[in-house]
Coordinates of N, CA and C in Angstrom, one line a residue:
Chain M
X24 N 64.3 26.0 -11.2 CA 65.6 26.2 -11.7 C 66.2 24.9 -12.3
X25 N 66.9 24.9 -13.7 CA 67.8 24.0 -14.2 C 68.5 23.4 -13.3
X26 N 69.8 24.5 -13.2 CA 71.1 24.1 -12.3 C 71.9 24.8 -13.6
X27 N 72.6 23.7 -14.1 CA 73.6 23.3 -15.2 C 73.1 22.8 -15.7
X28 N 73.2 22.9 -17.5 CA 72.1 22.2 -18.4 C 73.7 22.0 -19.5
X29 N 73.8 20.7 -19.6 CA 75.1 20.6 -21.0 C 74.5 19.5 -21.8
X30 N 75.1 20.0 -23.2 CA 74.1 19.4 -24.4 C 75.3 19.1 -25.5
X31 N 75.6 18.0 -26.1 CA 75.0 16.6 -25.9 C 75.5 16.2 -24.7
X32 N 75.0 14.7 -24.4 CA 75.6 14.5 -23.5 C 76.1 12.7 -23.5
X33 N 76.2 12.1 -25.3 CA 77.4 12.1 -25.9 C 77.3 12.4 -26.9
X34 N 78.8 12.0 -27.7 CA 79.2 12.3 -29.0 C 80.6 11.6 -29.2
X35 N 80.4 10.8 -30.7 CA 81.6 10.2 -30.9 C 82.0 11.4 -32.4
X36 N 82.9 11.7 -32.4 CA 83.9 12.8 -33.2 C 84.9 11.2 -33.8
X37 N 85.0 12.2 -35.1 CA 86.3 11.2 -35.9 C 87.2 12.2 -36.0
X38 N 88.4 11.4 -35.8 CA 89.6 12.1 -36.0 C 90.2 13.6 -36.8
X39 N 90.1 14.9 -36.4 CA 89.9 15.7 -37.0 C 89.1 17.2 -37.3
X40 N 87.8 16.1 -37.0 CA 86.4 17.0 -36.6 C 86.2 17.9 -35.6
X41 N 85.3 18.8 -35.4 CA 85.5 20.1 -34.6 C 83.9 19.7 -34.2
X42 N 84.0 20.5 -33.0 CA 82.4 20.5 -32.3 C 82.2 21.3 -31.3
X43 N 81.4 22.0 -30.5 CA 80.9 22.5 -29.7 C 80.1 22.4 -28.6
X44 N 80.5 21.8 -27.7 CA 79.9 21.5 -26.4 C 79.0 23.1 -25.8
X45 N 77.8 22.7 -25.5 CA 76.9 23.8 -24.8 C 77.0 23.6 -23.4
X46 N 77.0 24.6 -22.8 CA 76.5 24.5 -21.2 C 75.9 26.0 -20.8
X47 N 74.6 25.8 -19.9 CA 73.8 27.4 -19.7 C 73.5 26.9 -18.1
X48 N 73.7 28.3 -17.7 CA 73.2 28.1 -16.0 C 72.1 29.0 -16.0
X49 N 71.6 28.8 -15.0 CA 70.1 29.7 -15.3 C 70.3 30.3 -13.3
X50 N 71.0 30.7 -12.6 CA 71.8 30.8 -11.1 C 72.1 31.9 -11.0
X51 N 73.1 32.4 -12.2 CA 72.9 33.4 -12.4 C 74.3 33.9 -11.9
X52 N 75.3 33.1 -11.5 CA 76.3 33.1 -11.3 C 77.6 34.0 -11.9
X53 N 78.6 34.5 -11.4 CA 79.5 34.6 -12.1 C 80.4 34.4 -12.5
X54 N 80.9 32.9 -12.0 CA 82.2 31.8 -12.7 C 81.4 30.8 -13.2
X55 N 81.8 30.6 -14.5 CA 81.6 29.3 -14.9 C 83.1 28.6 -15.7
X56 N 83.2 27.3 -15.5 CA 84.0 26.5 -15.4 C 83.6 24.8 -16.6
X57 N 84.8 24.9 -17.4 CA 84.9 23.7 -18.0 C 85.9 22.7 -17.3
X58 N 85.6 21.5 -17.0 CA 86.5 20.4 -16.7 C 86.6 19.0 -17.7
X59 N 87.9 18.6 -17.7 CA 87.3 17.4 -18.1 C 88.2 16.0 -16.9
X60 N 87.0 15.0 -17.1 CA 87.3 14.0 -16.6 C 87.8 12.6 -17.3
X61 N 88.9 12.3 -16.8 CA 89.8 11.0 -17.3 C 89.4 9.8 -16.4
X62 N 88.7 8.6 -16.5 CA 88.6 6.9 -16.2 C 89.5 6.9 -15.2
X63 N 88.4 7.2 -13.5 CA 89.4 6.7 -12.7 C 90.1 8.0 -12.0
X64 N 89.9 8.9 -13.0 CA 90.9 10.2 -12.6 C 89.8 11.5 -11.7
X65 N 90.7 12.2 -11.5 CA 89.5 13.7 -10.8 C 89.6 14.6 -11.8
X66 N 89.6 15.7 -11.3 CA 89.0 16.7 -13.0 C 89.8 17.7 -12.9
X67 N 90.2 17.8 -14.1 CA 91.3 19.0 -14.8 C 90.5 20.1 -14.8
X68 N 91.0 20.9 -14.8 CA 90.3 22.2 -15.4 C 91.1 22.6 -16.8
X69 N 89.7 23.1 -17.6 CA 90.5 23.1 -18.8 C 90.4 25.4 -19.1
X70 N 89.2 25.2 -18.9 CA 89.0 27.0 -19.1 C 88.2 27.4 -18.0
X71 N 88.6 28.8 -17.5 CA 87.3 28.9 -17.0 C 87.2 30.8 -17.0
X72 N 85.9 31.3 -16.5 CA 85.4 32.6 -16.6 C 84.9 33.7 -15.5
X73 N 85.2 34.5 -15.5 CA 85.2 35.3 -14.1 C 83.9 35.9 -14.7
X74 N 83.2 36.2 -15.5 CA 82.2 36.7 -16.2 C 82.0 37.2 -17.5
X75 N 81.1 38.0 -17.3 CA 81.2 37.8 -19.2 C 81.8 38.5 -20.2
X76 N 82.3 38.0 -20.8 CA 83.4 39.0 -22.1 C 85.1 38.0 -21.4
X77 N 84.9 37.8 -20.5 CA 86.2 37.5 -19.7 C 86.7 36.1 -19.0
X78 N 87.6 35.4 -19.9 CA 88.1 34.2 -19.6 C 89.5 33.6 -19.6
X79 N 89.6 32.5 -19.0 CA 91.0 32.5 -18.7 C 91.2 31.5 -18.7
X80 N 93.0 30.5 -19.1 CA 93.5 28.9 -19.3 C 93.4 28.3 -18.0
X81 N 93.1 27.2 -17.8 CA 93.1 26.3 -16.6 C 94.6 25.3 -16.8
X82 N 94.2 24.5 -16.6 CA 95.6 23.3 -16.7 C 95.7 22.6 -17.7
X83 N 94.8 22.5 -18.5 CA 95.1 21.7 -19.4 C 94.3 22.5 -20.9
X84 N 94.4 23.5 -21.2 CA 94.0 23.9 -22.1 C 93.7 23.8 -23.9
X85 N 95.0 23.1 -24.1 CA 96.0 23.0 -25.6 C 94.7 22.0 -26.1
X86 N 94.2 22.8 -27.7 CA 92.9 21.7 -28.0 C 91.6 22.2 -28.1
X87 N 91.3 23.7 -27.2 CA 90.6 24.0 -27.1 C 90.1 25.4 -26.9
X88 N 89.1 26.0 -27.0 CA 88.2 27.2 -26.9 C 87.1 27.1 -26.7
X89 N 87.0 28.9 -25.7 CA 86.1 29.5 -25.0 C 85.0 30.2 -25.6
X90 N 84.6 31.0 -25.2 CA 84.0 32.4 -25.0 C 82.5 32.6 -24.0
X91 N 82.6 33.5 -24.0 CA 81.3 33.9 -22.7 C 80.9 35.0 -23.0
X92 N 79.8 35.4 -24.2 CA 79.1 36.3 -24.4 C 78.0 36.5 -23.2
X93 N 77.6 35.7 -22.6 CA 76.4 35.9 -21.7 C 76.7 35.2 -20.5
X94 N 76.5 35.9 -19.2 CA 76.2 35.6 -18.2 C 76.0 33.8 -18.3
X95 N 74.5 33.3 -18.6 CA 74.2 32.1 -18.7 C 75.2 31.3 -19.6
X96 N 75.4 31.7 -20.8 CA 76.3 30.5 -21.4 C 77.4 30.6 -21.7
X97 N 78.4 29.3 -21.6 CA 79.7 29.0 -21.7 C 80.1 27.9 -22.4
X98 N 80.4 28.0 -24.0 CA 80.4 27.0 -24.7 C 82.0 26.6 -25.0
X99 N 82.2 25.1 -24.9 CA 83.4 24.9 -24.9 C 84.3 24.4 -26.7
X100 N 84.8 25.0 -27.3 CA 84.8 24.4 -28.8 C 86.2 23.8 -28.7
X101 N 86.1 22.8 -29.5 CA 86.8 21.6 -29.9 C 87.6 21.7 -31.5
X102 N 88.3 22.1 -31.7 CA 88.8 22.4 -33.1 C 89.9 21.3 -33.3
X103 N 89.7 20.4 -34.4 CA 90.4 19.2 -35.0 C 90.7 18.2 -33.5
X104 N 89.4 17.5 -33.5 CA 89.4 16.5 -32.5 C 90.9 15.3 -32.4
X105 N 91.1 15.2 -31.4 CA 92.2 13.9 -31.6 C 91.8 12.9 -30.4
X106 N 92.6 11.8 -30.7 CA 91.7 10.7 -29.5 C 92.2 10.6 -28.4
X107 N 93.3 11.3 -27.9 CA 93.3 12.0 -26.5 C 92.2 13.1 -25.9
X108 N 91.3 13.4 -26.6 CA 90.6 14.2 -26.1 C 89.5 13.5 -25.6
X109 N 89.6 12.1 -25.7 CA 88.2 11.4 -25.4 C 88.4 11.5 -24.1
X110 N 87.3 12.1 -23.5 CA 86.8 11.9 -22.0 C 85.8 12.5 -21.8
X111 N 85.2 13.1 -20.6 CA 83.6 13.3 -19.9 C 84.1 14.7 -19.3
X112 N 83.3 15.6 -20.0 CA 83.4 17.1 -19.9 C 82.1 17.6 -19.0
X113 N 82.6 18.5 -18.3 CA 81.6 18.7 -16.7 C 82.1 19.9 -17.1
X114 N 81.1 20.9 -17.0 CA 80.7 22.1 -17.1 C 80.4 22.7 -15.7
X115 N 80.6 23.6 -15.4 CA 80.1 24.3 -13.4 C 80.3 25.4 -13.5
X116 N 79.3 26.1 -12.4 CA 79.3 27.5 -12.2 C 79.5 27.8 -10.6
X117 N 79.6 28.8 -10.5 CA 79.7 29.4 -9.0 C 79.1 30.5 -8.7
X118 N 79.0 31.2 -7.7 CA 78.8 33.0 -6.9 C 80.4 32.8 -6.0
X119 N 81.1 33.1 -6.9 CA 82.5 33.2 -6.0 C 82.4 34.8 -5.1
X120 N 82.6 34.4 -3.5 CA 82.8 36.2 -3.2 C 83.7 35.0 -1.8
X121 N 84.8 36.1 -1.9 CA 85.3 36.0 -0.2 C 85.9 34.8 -1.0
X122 N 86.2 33.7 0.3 CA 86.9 32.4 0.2 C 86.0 31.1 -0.2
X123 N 84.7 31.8 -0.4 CA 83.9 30.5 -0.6 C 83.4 30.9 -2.2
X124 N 83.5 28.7 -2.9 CA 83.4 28.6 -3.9 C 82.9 27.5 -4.4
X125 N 81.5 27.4 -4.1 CA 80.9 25.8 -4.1 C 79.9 26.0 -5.5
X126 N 80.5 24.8 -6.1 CA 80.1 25.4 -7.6 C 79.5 23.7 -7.7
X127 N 78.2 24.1 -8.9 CA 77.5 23.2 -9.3 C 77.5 23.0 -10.5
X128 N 77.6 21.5 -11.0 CA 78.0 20.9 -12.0 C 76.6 20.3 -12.9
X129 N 77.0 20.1 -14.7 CA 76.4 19.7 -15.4 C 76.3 18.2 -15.1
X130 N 75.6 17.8 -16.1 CA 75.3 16.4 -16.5 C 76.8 15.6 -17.0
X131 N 77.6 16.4 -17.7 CA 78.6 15.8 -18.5 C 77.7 15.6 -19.7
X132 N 79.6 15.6 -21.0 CA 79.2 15.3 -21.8 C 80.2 14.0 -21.9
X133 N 80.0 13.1 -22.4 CA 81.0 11.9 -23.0 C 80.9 11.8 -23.9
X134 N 82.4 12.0 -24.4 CA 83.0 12.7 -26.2 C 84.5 11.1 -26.1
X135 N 83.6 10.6 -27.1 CA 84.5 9.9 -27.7 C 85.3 9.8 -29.1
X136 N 86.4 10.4 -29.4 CA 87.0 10.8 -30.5 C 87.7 9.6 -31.0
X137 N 87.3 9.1 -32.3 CA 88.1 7.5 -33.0 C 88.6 7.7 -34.2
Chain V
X17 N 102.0 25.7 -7.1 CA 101.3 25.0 -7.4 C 100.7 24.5 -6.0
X18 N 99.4 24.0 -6.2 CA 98.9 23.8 -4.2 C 98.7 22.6 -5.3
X19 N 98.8 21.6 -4.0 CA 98.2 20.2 -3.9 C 97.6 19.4 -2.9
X20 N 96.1 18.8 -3.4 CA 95.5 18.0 -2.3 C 95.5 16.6 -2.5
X21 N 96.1 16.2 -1.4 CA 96.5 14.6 -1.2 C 95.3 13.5 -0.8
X22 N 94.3 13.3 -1.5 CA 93.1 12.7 -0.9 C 93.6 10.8 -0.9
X23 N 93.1 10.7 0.5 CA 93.6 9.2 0.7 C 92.0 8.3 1.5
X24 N 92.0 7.2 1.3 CA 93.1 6.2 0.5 C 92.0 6.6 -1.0
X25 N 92.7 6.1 -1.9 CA 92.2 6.3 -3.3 C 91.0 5.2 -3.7
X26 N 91.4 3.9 -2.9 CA 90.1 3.2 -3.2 C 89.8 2.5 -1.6
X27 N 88.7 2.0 -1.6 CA 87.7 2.0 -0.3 C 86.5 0.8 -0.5
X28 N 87.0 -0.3 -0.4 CA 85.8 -1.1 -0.4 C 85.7 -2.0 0.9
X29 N 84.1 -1.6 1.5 CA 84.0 -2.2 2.5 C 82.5 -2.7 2.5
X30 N 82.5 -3.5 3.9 CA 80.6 -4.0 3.9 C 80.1 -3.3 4.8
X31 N 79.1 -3.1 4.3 CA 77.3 -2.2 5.1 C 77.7 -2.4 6.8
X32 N 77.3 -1.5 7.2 CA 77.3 -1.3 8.8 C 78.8 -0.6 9.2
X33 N 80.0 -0.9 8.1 CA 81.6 -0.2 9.0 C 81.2 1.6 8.5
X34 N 82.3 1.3 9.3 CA 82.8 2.9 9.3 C 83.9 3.4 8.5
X35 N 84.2 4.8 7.9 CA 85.2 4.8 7.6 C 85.5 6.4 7.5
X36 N 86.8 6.4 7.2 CA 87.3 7.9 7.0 C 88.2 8.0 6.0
X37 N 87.8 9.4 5.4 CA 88.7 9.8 3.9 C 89.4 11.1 4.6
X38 N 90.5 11.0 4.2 CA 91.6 12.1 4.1 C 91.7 13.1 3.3
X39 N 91.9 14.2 3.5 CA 92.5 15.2 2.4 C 93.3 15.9 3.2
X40 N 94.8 16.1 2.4 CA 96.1 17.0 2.8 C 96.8 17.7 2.4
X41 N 96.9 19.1 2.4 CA 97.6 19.5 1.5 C 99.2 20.4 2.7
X42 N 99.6 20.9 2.0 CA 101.1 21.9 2.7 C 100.5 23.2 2.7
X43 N 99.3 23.2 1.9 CA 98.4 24.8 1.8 C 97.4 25.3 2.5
X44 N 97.4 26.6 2.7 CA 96.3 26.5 3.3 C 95.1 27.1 2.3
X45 N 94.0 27.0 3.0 CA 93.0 27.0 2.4 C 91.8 27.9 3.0
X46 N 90.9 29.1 2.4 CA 90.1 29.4 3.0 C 88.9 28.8 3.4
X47 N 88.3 27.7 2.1 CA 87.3 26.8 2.4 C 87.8 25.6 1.9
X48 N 87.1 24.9 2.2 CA 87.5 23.5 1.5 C 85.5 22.7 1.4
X49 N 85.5 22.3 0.2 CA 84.3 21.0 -0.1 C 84.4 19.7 -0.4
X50 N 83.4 19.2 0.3 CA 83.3 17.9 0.0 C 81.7 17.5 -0.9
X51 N 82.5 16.6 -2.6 CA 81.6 16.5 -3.5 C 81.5 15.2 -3.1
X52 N 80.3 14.4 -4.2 CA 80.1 13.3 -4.0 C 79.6 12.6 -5.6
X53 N 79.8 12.6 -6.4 CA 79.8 12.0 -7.6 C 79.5 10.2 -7.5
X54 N 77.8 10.4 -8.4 CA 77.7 9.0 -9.1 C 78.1 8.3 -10.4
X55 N 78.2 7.2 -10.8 CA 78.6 7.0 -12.5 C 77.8 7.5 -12.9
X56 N 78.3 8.2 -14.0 CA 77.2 8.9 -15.3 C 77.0 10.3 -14.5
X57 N 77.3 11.1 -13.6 CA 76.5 12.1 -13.2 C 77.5 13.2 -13.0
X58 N 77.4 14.2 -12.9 CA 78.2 15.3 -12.2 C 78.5 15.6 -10.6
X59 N 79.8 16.0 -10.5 CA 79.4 15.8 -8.8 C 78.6 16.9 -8.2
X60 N 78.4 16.5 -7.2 CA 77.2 17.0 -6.4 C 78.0 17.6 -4.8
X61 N 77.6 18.6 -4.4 CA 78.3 19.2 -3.3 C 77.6 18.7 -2.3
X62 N 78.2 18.5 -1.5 CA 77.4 17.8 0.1 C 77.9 18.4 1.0
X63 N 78.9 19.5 1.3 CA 79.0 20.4 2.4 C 80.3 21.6 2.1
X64 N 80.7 22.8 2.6 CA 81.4 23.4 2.7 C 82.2 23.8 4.0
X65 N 83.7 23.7 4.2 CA 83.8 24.0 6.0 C 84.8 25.2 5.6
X66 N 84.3 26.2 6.9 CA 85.2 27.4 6.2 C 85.8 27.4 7.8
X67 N 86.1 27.5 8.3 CA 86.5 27.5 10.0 C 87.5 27.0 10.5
X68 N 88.9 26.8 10.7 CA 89.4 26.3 11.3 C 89.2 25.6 12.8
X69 N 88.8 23.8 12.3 CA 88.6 23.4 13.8 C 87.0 22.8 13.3
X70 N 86.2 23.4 12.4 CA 85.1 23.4 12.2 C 84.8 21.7 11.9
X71 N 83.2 21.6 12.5 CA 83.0 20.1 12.4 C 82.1 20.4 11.7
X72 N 81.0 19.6 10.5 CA 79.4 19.7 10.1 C 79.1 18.3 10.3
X73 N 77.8 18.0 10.5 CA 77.0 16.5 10.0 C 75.8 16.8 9.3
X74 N 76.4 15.7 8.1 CA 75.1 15.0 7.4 C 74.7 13.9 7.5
X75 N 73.5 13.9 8.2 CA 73.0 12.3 8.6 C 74.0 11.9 9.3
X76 N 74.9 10.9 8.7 CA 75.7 9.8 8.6 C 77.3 10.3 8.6
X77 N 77.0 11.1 7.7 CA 78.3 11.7 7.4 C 79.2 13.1 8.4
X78 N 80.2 12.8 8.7 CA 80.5 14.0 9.6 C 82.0 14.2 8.3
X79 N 82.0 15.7 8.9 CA 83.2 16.4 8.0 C 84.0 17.1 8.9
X80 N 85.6 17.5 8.7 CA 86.3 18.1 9.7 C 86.7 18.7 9.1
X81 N 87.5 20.1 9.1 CA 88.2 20.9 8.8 C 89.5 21.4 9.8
X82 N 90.8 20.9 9.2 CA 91.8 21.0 10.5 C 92.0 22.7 10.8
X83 N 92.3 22.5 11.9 CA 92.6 23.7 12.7 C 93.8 24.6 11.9
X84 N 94.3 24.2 11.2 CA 95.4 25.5 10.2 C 94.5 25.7 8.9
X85 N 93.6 24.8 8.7 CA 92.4 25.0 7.5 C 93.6 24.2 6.1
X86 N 94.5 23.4 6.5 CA 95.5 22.8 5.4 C 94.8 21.4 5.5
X87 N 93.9 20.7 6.1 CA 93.2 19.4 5.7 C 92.4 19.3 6.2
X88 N 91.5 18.0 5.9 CA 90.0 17.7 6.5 C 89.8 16.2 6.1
X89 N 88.7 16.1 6.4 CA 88.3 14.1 7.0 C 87.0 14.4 6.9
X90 N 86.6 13.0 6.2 CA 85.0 13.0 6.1 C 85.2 11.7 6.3
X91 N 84.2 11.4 7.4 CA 83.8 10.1 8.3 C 82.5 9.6 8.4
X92 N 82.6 8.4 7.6 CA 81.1 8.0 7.6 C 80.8 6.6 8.5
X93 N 79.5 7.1 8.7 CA 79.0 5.7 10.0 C 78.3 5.3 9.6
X94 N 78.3 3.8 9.6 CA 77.6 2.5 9.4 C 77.0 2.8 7.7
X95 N 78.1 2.3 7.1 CA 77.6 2.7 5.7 C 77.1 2.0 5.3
X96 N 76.3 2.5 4.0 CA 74.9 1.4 3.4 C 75.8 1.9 1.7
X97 N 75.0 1.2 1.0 CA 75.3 0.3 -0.1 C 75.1 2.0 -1.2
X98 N 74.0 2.8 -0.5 CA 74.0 3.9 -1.3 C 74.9 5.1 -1.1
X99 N 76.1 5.2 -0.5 CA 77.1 5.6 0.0 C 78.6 5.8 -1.0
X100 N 77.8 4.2 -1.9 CA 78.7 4.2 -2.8 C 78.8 5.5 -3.9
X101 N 80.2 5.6 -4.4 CA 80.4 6.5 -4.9 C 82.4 6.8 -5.2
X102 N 82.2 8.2 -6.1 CA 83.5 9.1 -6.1 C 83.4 10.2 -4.9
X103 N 84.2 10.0 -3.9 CA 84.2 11.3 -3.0 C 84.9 12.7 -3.4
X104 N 85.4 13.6 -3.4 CA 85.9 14.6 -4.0 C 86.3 15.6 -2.8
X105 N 87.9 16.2 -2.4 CA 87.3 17.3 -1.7 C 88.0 18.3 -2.5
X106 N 87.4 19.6 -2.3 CA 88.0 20.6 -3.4 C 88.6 22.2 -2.7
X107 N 89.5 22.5 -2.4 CA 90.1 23.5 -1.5 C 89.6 25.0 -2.3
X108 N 89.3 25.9 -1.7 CA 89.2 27.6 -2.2 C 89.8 28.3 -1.6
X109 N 90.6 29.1 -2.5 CA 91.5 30.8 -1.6 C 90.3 31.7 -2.6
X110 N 91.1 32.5 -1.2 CA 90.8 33.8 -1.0 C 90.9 35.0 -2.0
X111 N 91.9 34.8 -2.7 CA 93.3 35.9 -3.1 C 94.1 35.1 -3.8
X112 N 95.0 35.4 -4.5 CA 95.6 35.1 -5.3 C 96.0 34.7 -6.6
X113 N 97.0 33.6 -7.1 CA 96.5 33.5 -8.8 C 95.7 32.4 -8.9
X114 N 95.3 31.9 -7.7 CA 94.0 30.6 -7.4 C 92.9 31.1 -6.8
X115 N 92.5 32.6 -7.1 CA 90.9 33.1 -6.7 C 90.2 32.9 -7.3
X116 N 89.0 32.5 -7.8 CA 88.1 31.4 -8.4 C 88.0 30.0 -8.9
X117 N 89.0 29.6 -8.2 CA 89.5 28.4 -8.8 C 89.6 27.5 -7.8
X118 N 89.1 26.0 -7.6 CA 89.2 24.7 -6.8 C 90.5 24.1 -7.0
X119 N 91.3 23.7 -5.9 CA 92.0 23.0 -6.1 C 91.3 21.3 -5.5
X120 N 91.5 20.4 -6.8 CA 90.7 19.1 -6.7 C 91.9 17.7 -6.0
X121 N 91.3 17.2 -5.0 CA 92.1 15.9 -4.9 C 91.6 15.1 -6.0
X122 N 92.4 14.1 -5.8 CA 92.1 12.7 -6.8 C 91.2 12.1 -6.9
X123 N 90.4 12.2 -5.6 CA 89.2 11.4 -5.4 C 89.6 9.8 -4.4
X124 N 88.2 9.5 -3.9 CA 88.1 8.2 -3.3 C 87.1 7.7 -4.1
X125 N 87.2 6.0 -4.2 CA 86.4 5.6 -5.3 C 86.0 4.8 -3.7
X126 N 84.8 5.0 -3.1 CA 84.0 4.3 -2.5 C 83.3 3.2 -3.0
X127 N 83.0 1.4 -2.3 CA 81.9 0.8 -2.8 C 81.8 0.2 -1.3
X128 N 80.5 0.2 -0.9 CA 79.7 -0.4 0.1 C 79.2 -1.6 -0.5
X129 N 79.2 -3.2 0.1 CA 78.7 -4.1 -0.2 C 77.7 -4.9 0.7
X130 N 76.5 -4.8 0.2 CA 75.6 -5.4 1.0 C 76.0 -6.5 1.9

């Protein structure tokens, strides 16, 4: 098993530019989850997915899009990059049932927008 | 809004001490995890406590879960230099408009010095 597979894992964007972050779990999971991480900081949630066809805003959304055609993948799109968006994007999935929710994380990607 | 209060935020000490990290919130919580994050890496889960009262050990590391299931303590003995790290703990419900969803402390930025 993979785990969490997220592709690139970086990328410098100029001002403007749009891109698409990949992430695929091979677990088989039913939540998968975008974060991103700020220098020093813990991790926002930006979107995340109860399964497939079906997703929902986290805390810090504005900037961004989903979608979850499949079980395995959850790609996060970036439309007109700005340089607040620069930080290290962590991708995770779960088997959420009951109260327990221990979810495993990608590689990150580190997106630097100038 | 639930919130976890993870203390102290930074942590530098030499090989052989001991120490303990906090996490507190006003909420309660069904489970709660403790991640462990390297630079460059995704964090990595090192235990789950669902129990009120509940203790676990890894190796070195012991984990607590307070008896209302609203905080927990991860205590590590005689720490070594690979120890170093971001600590993470991350709270789960049950129910509600926070059912698949972690609530994340800030983190502890550990460094162990030979």
């Amino acid at each position: 098993n993979a785990g969490v597979t997220q592709t690139p894992k970086f990328r410098i964007l100029k001002i403007g530019q749009s891109m698409t972050l990949q992430c695929t779990q091979d677990m088989n999971h039913n939540y998968m989850y975008w974060y991103r991480q700020d220098p020093g900081m813990g991790l926002k949630l930006i979107y995340y997915s109860v399964g497939a066809g079906i997703t929902d805003k986290g805390e810090v959304p504005n900037g961004y899009n989903v979608s979850r055609s499949t079980t395995e993948d959850f790609p996060l799109r970036l439309e007109l990059a700005a340089p607040s968006q620069t930080s290290v994007y962590f991708c995770a999935s779960s088997y959420v049932a009951g109260g327990r929710n221990e979810q495993f994380f990608g590689p990150g990607t580190r997106l630097t927008v100038l | 809004t639930q919130l976890l209060k993870q203390s102290p935020q930074f942590l530098s000490i030499q090989e052989g001490e001991n120490l303990t990290v906090y996490c507190n919130s006003s909420s309660v919580f069904s489970s709660l995890q403790w991640y462990r994050q390297e630079p460059g890496e995704g964090p990595v889960l090192l235990v789950t406590v669902v129990t009120g009262g509940e203790v676990k050990k890894l190796k070195r590391l012991t984990f607590q879960f307070g008896d209302a299931r609203k905080d927990s303590s991860l205590h590590i003995t005689a720490a070594q230099p690979g120890d170093t790290g971001l600590y993470l703990c991350a709270g789960a419900n049950a129910g509600g408009t926070s059912y698949g969803k972690l609530t994340f402390g800030q983190g502890t930025i550990l460094t162990v010095h030979p």
